Coordinates of C-alpha atoms in Angstrom, one line a residue:
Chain J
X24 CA 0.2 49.9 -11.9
X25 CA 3.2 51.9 -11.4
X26 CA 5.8 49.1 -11.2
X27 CA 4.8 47.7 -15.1
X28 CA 4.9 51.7 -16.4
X29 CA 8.2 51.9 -14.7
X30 CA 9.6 48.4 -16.0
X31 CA 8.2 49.6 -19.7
X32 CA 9.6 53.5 -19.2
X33 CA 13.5 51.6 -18.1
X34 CA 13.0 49.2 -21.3
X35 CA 12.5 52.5 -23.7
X36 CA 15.0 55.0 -21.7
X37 CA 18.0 52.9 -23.7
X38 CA 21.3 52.4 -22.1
X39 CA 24.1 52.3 -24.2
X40 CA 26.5 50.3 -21.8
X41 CA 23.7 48.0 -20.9
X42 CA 23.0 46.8 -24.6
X43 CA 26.7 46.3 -25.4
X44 CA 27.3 43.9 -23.0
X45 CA 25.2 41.8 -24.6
X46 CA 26.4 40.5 -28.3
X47 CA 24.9 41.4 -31.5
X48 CA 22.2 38.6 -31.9
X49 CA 22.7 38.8 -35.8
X50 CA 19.8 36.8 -38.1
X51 CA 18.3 36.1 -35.2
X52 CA 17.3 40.1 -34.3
X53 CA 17.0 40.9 -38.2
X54 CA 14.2 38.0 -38.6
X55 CA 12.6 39.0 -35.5
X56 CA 12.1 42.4 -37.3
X57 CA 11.1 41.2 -40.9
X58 CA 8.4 38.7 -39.2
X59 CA 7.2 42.0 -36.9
X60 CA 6.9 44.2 -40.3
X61 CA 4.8 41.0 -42.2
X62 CA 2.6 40.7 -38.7
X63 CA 1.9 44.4 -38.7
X64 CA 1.2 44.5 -42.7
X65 CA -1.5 41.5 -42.3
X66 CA -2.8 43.1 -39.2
X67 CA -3.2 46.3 -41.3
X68 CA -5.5 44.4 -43.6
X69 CA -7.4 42.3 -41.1
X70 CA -7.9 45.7 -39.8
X71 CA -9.6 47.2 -42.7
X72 CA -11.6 44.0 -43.5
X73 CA -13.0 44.2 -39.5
X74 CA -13.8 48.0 -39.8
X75 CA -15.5 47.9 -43.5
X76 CA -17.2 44.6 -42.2
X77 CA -18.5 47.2 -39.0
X78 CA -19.4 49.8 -41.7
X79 CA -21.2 47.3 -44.1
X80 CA -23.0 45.8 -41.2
X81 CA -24.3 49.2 -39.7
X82 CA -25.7 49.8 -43.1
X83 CA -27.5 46.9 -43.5
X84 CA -28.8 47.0 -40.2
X85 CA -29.7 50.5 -40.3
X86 CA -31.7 50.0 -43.4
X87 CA -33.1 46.8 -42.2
X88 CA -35.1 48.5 -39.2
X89 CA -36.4 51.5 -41.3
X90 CA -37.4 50.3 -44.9
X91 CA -40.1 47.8 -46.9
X92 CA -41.4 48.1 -49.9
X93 CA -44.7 47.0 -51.6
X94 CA -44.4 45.3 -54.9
X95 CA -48.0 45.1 -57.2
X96 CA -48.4 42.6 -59.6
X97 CA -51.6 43.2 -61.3
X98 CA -53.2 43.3 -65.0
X99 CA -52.4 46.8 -66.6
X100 CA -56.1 48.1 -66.5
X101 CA -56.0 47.2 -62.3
X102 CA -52.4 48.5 -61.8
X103 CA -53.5 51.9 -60.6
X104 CA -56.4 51.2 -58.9
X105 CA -54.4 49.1 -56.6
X106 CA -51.6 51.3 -55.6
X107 CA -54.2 54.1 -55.1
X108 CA -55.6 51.5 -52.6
X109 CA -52.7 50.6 -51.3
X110 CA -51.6 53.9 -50.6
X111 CA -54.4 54.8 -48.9
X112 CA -53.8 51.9 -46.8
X113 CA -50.3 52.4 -45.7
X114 CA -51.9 56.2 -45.1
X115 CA -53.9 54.5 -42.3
X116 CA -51.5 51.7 -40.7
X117 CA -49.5 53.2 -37.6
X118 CA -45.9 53.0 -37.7
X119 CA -45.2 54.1 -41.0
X120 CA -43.8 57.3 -41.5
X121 CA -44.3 57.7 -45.1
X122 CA -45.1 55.8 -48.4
X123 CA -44.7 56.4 -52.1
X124 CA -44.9 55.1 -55.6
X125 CA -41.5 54.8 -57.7
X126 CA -41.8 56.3 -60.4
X127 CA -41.0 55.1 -64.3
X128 CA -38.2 56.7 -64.0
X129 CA -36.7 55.0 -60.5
X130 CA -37.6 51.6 -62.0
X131 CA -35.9 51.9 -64.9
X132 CA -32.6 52.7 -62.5
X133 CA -33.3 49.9 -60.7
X134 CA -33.1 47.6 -63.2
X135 CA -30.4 49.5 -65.8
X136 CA -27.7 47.1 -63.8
X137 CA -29.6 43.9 -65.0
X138 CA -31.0 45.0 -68.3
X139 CA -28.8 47.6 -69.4
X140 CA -29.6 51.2 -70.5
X141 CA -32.1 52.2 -73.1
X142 CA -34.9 50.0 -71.7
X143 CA -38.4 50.1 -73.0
X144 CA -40.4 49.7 -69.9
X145 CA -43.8 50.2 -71.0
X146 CA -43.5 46.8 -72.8
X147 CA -42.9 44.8 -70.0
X148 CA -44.5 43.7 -67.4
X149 CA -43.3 45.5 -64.5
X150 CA -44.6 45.7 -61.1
X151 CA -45.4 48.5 -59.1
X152 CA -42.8 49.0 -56.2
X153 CA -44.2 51.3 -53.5
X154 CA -41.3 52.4 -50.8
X155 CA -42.1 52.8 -47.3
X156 CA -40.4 54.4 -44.7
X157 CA -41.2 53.7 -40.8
X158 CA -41.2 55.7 -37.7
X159 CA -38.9 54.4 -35.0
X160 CA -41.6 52.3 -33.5
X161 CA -42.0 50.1 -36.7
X162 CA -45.7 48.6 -38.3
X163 CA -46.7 45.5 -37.4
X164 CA -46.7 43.2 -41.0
X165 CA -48.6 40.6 -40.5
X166 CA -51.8 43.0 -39.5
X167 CA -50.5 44.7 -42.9
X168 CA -49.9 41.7 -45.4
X169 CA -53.8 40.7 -44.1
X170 CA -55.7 44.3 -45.1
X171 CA -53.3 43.9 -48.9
X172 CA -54.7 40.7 -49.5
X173 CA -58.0 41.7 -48.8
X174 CA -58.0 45.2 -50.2
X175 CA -55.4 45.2 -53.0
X176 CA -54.7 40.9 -53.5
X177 CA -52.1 41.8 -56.3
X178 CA -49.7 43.7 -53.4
X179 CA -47.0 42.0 -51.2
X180 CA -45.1 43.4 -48.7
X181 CA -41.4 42.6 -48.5
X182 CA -39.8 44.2 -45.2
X183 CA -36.6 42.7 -46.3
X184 CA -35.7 40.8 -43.6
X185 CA -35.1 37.6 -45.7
X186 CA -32.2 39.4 -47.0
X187 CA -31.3 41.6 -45.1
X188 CA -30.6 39.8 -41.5
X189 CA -28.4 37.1 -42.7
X190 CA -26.7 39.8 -44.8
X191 CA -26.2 42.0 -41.2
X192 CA -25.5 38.7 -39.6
X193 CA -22.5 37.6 -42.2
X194 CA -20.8 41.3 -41.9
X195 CA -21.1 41.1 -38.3
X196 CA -19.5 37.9 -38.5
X197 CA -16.9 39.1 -40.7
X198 CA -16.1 42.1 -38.6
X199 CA -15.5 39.4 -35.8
X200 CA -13.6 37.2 -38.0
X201 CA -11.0 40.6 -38.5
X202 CA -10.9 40.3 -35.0
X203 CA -9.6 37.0 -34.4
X204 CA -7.4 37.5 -37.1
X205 CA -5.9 40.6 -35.5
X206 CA -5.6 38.4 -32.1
X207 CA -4.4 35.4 -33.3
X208 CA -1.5 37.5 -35.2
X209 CA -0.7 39.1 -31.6
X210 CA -0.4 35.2 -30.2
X211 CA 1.8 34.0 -33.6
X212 CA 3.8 37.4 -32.9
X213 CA 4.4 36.6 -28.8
X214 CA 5.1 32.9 -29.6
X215 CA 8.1 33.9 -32.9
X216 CA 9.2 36.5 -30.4
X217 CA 9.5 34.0 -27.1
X218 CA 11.4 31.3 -30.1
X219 CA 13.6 34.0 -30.9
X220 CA 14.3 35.5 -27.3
X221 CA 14.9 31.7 -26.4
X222 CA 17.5 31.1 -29.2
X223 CA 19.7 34.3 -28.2
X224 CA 19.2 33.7 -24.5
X225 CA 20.6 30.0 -25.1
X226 CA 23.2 31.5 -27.7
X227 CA 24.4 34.1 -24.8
X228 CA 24.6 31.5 -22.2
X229 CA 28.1 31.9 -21.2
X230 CA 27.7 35.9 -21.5
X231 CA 24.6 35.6 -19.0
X232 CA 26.8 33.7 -17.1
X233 CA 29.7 36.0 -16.5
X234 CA 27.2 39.0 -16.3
X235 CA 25.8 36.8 -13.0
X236 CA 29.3 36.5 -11.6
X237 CA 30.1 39.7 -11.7
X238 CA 27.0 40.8 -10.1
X239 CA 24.4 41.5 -12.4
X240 CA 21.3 41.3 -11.4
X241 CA 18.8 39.4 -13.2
X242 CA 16.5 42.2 -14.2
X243 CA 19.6 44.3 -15.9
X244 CA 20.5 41.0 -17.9
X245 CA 16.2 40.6 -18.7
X246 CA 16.5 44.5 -20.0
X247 CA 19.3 44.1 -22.2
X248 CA 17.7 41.6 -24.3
X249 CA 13.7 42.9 -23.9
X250 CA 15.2 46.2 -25.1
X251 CA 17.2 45.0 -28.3
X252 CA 13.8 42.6 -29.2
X253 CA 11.4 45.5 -28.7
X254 CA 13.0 47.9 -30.2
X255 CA 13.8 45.4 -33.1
X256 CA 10.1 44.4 -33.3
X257 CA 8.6 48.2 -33.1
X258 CA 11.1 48.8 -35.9
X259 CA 9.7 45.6 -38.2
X260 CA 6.0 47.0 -36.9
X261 CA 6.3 50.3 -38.1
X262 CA 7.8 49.1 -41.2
X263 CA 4.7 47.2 -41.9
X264 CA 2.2 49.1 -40.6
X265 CA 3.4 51.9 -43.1
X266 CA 3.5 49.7 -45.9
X267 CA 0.2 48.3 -45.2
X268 CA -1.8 51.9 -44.9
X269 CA 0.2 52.6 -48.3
X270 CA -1.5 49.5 -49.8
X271 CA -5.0 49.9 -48.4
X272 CA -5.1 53.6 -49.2
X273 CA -3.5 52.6 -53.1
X274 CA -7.4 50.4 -53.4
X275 CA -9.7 51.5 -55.6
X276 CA -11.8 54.2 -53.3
X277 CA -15.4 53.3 -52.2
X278 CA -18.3 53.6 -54.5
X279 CA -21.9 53.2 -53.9
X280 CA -21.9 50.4 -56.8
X281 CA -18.8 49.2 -56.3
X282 CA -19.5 46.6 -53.4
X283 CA -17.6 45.1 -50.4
X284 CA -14.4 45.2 -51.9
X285 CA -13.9 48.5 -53.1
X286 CA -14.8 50.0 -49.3
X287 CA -12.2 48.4 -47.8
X288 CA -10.1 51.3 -46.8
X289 CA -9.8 52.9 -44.0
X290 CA -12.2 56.7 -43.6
X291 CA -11.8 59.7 -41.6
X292 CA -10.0 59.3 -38.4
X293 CA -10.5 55.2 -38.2
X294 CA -6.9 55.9 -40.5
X295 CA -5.9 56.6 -37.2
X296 CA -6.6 52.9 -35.7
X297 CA -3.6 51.0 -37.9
X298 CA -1.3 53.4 -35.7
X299 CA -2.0 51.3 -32.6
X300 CA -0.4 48.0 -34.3
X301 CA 3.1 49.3 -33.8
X302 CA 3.0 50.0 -30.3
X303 CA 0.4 47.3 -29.7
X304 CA 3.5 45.3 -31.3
X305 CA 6.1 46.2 -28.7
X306 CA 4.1 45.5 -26.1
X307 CA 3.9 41.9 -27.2
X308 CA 7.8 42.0 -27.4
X309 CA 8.0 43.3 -24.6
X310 CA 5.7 40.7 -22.2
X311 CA 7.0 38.2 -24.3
X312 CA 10.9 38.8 -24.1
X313 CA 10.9 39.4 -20.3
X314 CA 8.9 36.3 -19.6
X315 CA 11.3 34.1 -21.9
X316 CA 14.3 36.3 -20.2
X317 CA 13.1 35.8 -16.6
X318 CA 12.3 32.2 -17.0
X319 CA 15.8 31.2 -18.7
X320 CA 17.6 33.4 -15.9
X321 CA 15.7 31.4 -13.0
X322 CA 17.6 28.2 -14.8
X323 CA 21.0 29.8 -14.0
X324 CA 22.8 30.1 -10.8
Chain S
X5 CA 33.4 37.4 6.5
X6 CA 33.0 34.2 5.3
X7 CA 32.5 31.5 7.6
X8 CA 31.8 27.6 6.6
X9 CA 30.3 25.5 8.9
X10 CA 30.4 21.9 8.7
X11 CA 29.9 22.4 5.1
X12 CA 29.2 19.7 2.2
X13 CA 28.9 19.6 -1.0
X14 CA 28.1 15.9 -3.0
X15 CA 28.3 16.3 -6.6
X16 CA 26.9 13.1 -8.7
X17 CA 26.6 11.1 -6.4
X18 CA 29.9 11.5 -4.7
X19 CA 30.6 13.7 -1.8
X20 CA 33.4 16.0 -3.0
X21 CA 33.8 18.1 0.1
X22 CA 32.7 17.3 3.7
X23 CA 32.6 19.2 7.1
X24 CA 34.4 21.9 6.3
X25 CA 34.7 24.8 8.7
X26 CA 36.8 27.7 7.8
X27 CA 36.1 31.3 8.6
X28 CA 37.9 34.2 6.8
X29 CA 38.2 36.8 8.8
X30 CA 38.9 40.3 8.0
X31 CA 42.1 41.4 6.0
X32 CA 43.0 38.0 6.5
X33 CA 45.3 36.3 3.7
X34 CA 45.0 32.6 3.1
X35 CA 46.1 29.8 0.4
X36 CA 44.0 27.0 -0.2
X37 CA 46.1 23.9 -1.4
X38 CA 45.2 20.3 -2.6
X39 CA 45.9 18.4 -5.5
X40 CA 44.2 18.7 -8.8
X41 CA 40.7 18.1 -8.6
X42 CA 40.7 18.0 -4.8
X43 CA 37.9 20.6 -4.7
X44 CA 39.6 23.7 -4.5
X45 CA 37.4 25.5 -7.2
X46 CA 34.1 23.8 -5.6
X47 CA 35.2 25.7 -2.1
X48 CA 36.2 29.1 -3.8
X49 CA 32.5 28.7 -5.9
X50 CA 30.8 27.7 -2.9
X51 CA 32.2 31.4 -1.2
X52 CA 30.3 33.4 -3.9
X53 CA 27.4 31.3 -4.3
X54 CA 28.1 29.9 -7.3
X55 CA 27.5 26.3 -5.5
X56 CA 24.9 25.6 -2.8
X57 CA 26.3 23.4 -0.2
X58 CA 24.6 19.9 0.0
X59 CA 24.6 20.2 4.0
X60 CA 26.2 22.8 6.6
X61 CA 25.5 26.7 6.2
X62 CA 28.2 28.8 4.5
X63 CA 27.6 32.9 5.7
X64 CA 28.8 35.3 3.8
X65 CA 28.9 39.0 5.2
X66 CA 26.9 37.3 8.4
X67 CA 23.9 36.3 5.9
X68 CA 23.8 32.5 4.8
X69 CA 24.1 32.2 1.1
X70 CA 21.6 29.6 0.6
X71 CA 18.5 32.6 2.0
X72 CA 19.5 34.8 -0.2
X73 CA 17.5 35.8 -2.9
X74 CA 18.5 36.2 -6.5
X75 CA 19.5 39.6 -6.3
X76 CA 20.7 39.5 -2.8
X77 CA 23.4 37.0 -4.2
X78 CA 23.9 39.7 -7.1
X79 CA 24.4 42.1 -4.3
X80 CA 26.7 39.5 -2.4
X81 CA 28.9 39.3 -5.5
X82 CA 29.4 42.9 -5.6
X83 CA 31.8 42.6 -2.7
X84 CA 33.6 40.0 -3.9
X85 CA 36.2 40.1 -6.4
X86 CA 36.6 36.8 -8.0
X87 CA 39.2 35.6 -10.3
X88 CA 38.2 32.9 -11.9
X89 CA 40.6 29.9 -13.4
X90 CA 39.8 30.3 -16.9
X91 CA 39.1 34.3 -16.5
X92 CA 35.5 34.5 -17.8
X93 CA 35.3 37.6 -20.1
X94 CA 33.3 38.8 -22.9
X95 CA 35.0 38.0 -25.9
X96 CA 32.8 40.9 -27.7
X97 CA 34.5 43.8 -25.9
X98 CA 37.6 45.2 -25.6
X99 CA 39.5 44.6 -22.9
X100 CA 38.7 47.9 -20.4
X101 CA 35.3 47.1 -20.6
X102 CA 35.5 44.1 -19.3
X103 CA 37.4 45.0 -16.2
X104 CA 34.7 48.1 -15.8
X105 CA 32.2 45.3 -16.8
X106 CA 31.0 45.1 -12.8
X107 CA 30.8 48.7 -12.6
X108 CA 28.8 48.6 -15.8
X109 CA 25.8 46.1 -14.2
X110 CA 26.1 48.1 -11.0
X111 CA 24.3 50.8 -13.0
X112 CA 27.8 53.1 -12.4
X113 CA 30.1 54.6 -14.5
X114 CA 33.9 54.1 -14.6
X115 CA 36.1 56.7 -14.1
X116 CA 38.5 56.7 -17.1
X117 CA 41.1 58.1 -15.4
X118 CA 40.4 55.5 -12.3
X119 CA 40.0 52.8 -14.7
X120 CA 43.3 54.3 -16.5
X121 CA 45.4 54.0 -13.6
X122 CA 43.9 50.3 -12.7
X123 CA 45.0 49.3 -16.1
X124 CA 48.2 51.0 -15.4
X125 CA 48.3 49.0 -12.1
X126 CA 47.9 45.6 -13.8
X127 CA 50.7 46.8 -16.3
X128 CA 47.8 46.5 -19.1
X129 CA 47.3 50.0 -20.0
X130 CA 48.5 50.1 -23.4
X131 CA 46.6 47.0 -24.5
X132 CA 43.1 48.3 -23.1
X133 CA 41.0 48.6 -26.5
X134 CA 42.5 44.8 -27.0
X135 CA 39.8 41.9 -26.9
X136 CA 40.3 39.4 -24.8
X137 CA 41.1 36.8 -27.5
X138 CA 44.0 38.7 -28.6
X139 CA 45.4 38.7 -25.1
X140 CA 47.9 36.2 -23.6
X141 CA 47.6 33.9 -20.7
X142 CA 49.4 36.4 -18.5
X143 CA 47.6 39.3 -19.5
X144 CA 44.0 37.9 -19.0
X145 CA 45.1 36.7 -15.7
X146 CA 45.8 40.2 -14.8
X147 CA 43.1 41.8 -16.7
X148 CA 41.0 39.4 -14.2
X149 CA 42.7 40.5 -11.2
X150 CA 41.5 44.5 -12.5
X151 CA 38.3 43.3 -12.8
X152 CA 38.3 41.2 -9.6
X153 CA 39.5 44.5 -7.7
X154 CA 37.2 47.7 -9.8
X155 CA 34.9 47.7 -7.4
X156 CA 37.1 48.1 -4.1
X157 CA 35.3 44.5 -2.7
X158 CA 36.0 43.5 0.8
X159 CA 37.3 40.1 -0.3
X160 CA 38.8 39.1 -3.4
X161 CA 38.8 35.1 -4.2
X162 CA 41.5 34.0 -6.9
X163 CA 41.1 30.7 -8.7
X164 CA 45.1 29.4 -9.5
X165 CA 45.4 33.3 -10.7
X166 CA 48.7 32.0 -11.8
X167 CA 48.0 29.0 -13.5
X168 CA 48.4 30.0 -17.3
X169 CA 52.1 32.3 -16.6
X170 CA 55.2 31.8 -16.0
X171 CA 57.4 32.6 -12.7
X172 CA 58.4 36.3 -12.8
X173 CA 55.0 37.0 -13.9
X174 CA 53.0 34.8 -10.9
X175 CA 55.0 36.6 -8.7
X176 CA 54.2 40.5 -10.1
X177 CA 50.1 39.0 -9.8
X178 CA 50.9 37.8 -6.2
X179 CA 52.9 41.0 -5.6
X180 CA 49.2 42.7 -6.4
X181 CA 47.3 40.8 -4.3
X182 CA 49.9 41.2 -1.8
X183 CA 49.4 45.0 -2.0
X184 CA 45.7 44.8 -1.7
X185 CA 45.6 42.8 1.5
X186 CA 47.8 45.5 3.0
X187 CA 45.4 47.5 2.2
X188 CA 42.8 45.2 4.1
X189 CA 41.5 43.0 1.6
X190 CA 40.6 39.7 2.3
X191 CA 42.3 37.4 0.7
X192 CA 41.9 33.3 -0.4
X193 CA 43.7 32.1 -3.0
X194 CA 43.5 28.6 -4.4
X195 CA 46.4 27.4 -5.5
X196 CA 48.7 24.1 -6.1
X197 CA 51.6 26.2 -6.8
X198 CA 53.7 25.6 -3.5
X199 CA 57.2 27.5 -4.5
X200 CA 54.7 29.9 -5.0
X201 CA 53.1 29.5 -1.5
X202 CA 56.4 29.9 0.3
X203 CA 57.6 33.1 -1.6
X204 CA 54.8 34.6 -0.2
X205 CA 54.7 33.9 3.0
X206 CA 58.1 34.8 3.4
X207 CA 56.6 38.6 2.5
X208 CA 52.8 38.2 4.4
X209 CA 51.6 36.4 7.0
X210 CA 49.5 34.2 5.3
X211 CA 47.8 30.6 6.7
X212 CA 48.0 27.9 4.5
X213 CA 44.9 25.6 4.1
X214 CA 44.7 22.1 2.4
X215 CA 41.9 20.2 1.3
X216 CA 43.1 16.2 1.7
X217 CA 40.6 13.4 1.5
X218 CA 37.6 15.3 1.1
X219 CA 38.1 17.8 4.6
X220 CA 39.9 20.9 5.0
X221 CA 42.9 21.3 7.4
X222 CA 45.7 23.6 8.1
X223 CA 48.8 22.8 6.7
X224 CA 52.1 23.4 8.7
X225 CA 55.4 22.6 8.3
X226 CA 55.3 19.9 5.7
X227 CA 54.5 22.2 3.0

């Protein structure tokens, strides 16, 4: 464990003498940089998408194990009688914590984003929702749905799980997706960076070569070039990263009604998570550089 | 030193040296002669491990080159000073950098008043923030002989060190190395130079090897 800290503590130490022997590598080191700032912005954003998809996915689940609700369909002069009965009911049945009627008011919310405002409920049709909240342990609906269709016929139950699970299930999906995208950016990053580190290793062949004469050893000739690509890709990754917290925190903020989109910033301290990318970036130089380095070196005598 | 026993070395095919046996011993001072292409720069490569001989077991400092690992050949090279035929610098920095260049990957710093009075030595002093591009034939060759000697080795191996100047000047290089192995350097210089040869042994005593047909023998009189 010690010999990889030490190897990474050399690499960051710098040594001015050590990185001039090797020549500038020009485009080569300046590309390197701008593709490390693009990664780290596109990680930024795969990122957020991951951690709202988490958020969005808690939500859905949380509400998912603690809600239902009862919607009555009945003929106006039954309405009441019903949801009294059904009330009553839900009073009886284990696992649920507590149960009420909305209100006109509360349906008339409910449906404002359909209908618009100003709606005259009382001349249509609505059901009666009835909201239930469970205890931990959850009711058992089937036993339920059978003592509404005996007792109130014009109530169903709806314990949203239709909805809800796939809706869970595609977030948690989605979260995962992030993921791979945040991976598969580290793997695109090695493999530019190993290109690169090949193309000024084979560019500085005749330098490596007269470093080796003189009696350079093969990890001094490894550091030069694993420091200049690190420190060239940490650059490019801190570049990016910053740019890419500037755009997610420039979205529109979160909203209750303003859907997936609009929560896909970054809250509290998870604005500290986009921070890892950059060193989570050099690291990837790093491995990658000194395994291209040490692999071209063993080639030469 | 170095010793070579019944060493080989085939190259495409084609054996270019074969059973050679030479050992340098310390402070010794030898030439190593042969026409162009005869395998002089194979035998002087083959010392620093450069080459790997083909057959027979060339020792250096009494451990055989081909055991070595990578950085025991690094290490190896330390104490050797080579110069090499066509020099071998870095182009990208100026010139006293390159002859502090194997103090540099040694991890150690050059005195600048050490390296000053090397340059001095070499006659190079005022051209020392020169890149080697900008530097004549002459000049690199003794810019190569600084670096060859900057790290006080215990043998230095020159390559035709006076193969790119003319006469007064390949006599002030030998004069160097001359200097050096009185001060108990080891010495092998390849060279096809043999005017050059017998102006120096007339100042050192120095044994004169020749590479003829593939094997290595002591030349005597007929030089």
């Amino acid at each position: 464990m010690r010999a990889p800290f030490a190897r990474l503590t050399a690499v960051f130490a710098g040594d001015r003498q050590a990185d001039r022997v090797v020549p500038p590598t020009g485009i080569i080191a300046r590309l390197t940089g701008f593709t490390a700032a693009a990664m780290a912005f596109l990680a930024v954003f795969a990122l957020a998408l991951s951690l709202a998809s988490g958020r969005l996915a808690e939500r859905w689940s949380s509400a998912l194990a603690n809600s239902a609700t009862i919607r009555i369909s009945a003929p106006a002069g039954q309405m009441e009688t019903q949801t009294r009965a059904v009330l009553r009911i839900l009073k009886t049945t284990p696992g649920i914590a507590s149960a009420r009627a909305l209100t006109r008011e509360e349906e008339r919310k409910l449906l404002t984003p359909w209908f618009g405002p100003g709606l005259a409920l009382d001349n249509l049709p609505i059901p009666q929702l009835i909201d239930i909240r469970e205890t931990g342990t959850g009711f058992d609906a089937e036993g339920l749905r059978q003592r509404l269709s005996a007792e109130a016929p014009g109530a169903l139950l709806d314990d949203h799980s239709r909805w809800r699970r796939p809706l869970a299930l595609a977030a948690d999906r989605l979260r995962l997706l992030g993921l791979i995208s945040i991976v598969l950016l580290a793997g695109a990053m090695a493999a530019m960076i190993t290109l690169a580190a090949n193309a000024a290793l084979a560019a500085n062949a005749q330098v490596i070569r007269v470093l080796r004469l003189v009696g350079a050893r093969d990890t001094y000739i490894a550091r030069a070039f694993v420091r200049r690509f690190t420190a060239r890709t940490l650059g490019g990754a801190v570049a990016g990263t910053g740019l890419g917290m500037l755009a997610v925190a420039l979205m529109p903020s979160a909203q209750p009604d303003g859907g997936f989109l609009t929560g896909l910033g970054f809250t509290g301290i998870r604005w500290l998570w986009p921070l890892m990318i950059p060193p989570l970036a050099g690291l990837v130089a790093f491995a990658a550089t000194r395994v291209a380095a040490f692999r071209t070196l063993k080639g030469l005598s | 030193m170095i010793d070579f026993q019944k060493v080989a070395y085939s190259y495409g095919g084609g054996e270019l040296l074969s059973e050679v046996s030479l050992t340098l011993a310390p402070g010794s001072f030898h030439f190593l002669t042969g026409p162009s292409g005869s395998g002089k720069t194979t035998l002087i490569k083959l010392c620093y491990g450069e080459l790997l001989a083909t057959a027979g077991r060339v020792n250096v400092f009494d451990a055989d080159v081909r055991s070595l690992s990578r950085d025991g050949v690094a290490a190896m090279r330390r104490r050797i000073g080579v110069v090499h035929q066509d020099c071998q610098f870095l182009d990208h920095l100026p010139l006293a950098e390159n002859v502090a260049l194997p103090l540099t990957v040694s991890g150690r710093d050059a005195d600048a008043a050490d390296l000053a009075d090397l340059l001095t030595w070499v006659g190079l002093k005022p051209l020392s923030a020169q890149r080697p591009p900008e530097l004549s034939g002459g000049e690199r060759q003794r810019a190569a002989l600084a670096r060859a000697v900057i790290m006080s080795p215990d043998v230095i191996l020159a390559d035709e060190p006076t193969g790119n100047v003319d006469w007064e000047m390949s006599q002030r290089l030998m004069q160097l190395l001359i200097e050096l192995n009185r001060m108990g350097k080891t010495i092998l210089i390849a060279t096809h130079d043999l005017n050059l040869i017998r102006s120096t042994k007339s100042q050192v005593p120095a044994r004169v090897l020749r590479i003829r047909n593939r094997r290595l023998q002591l030349a005597g009189s007929d030089l």
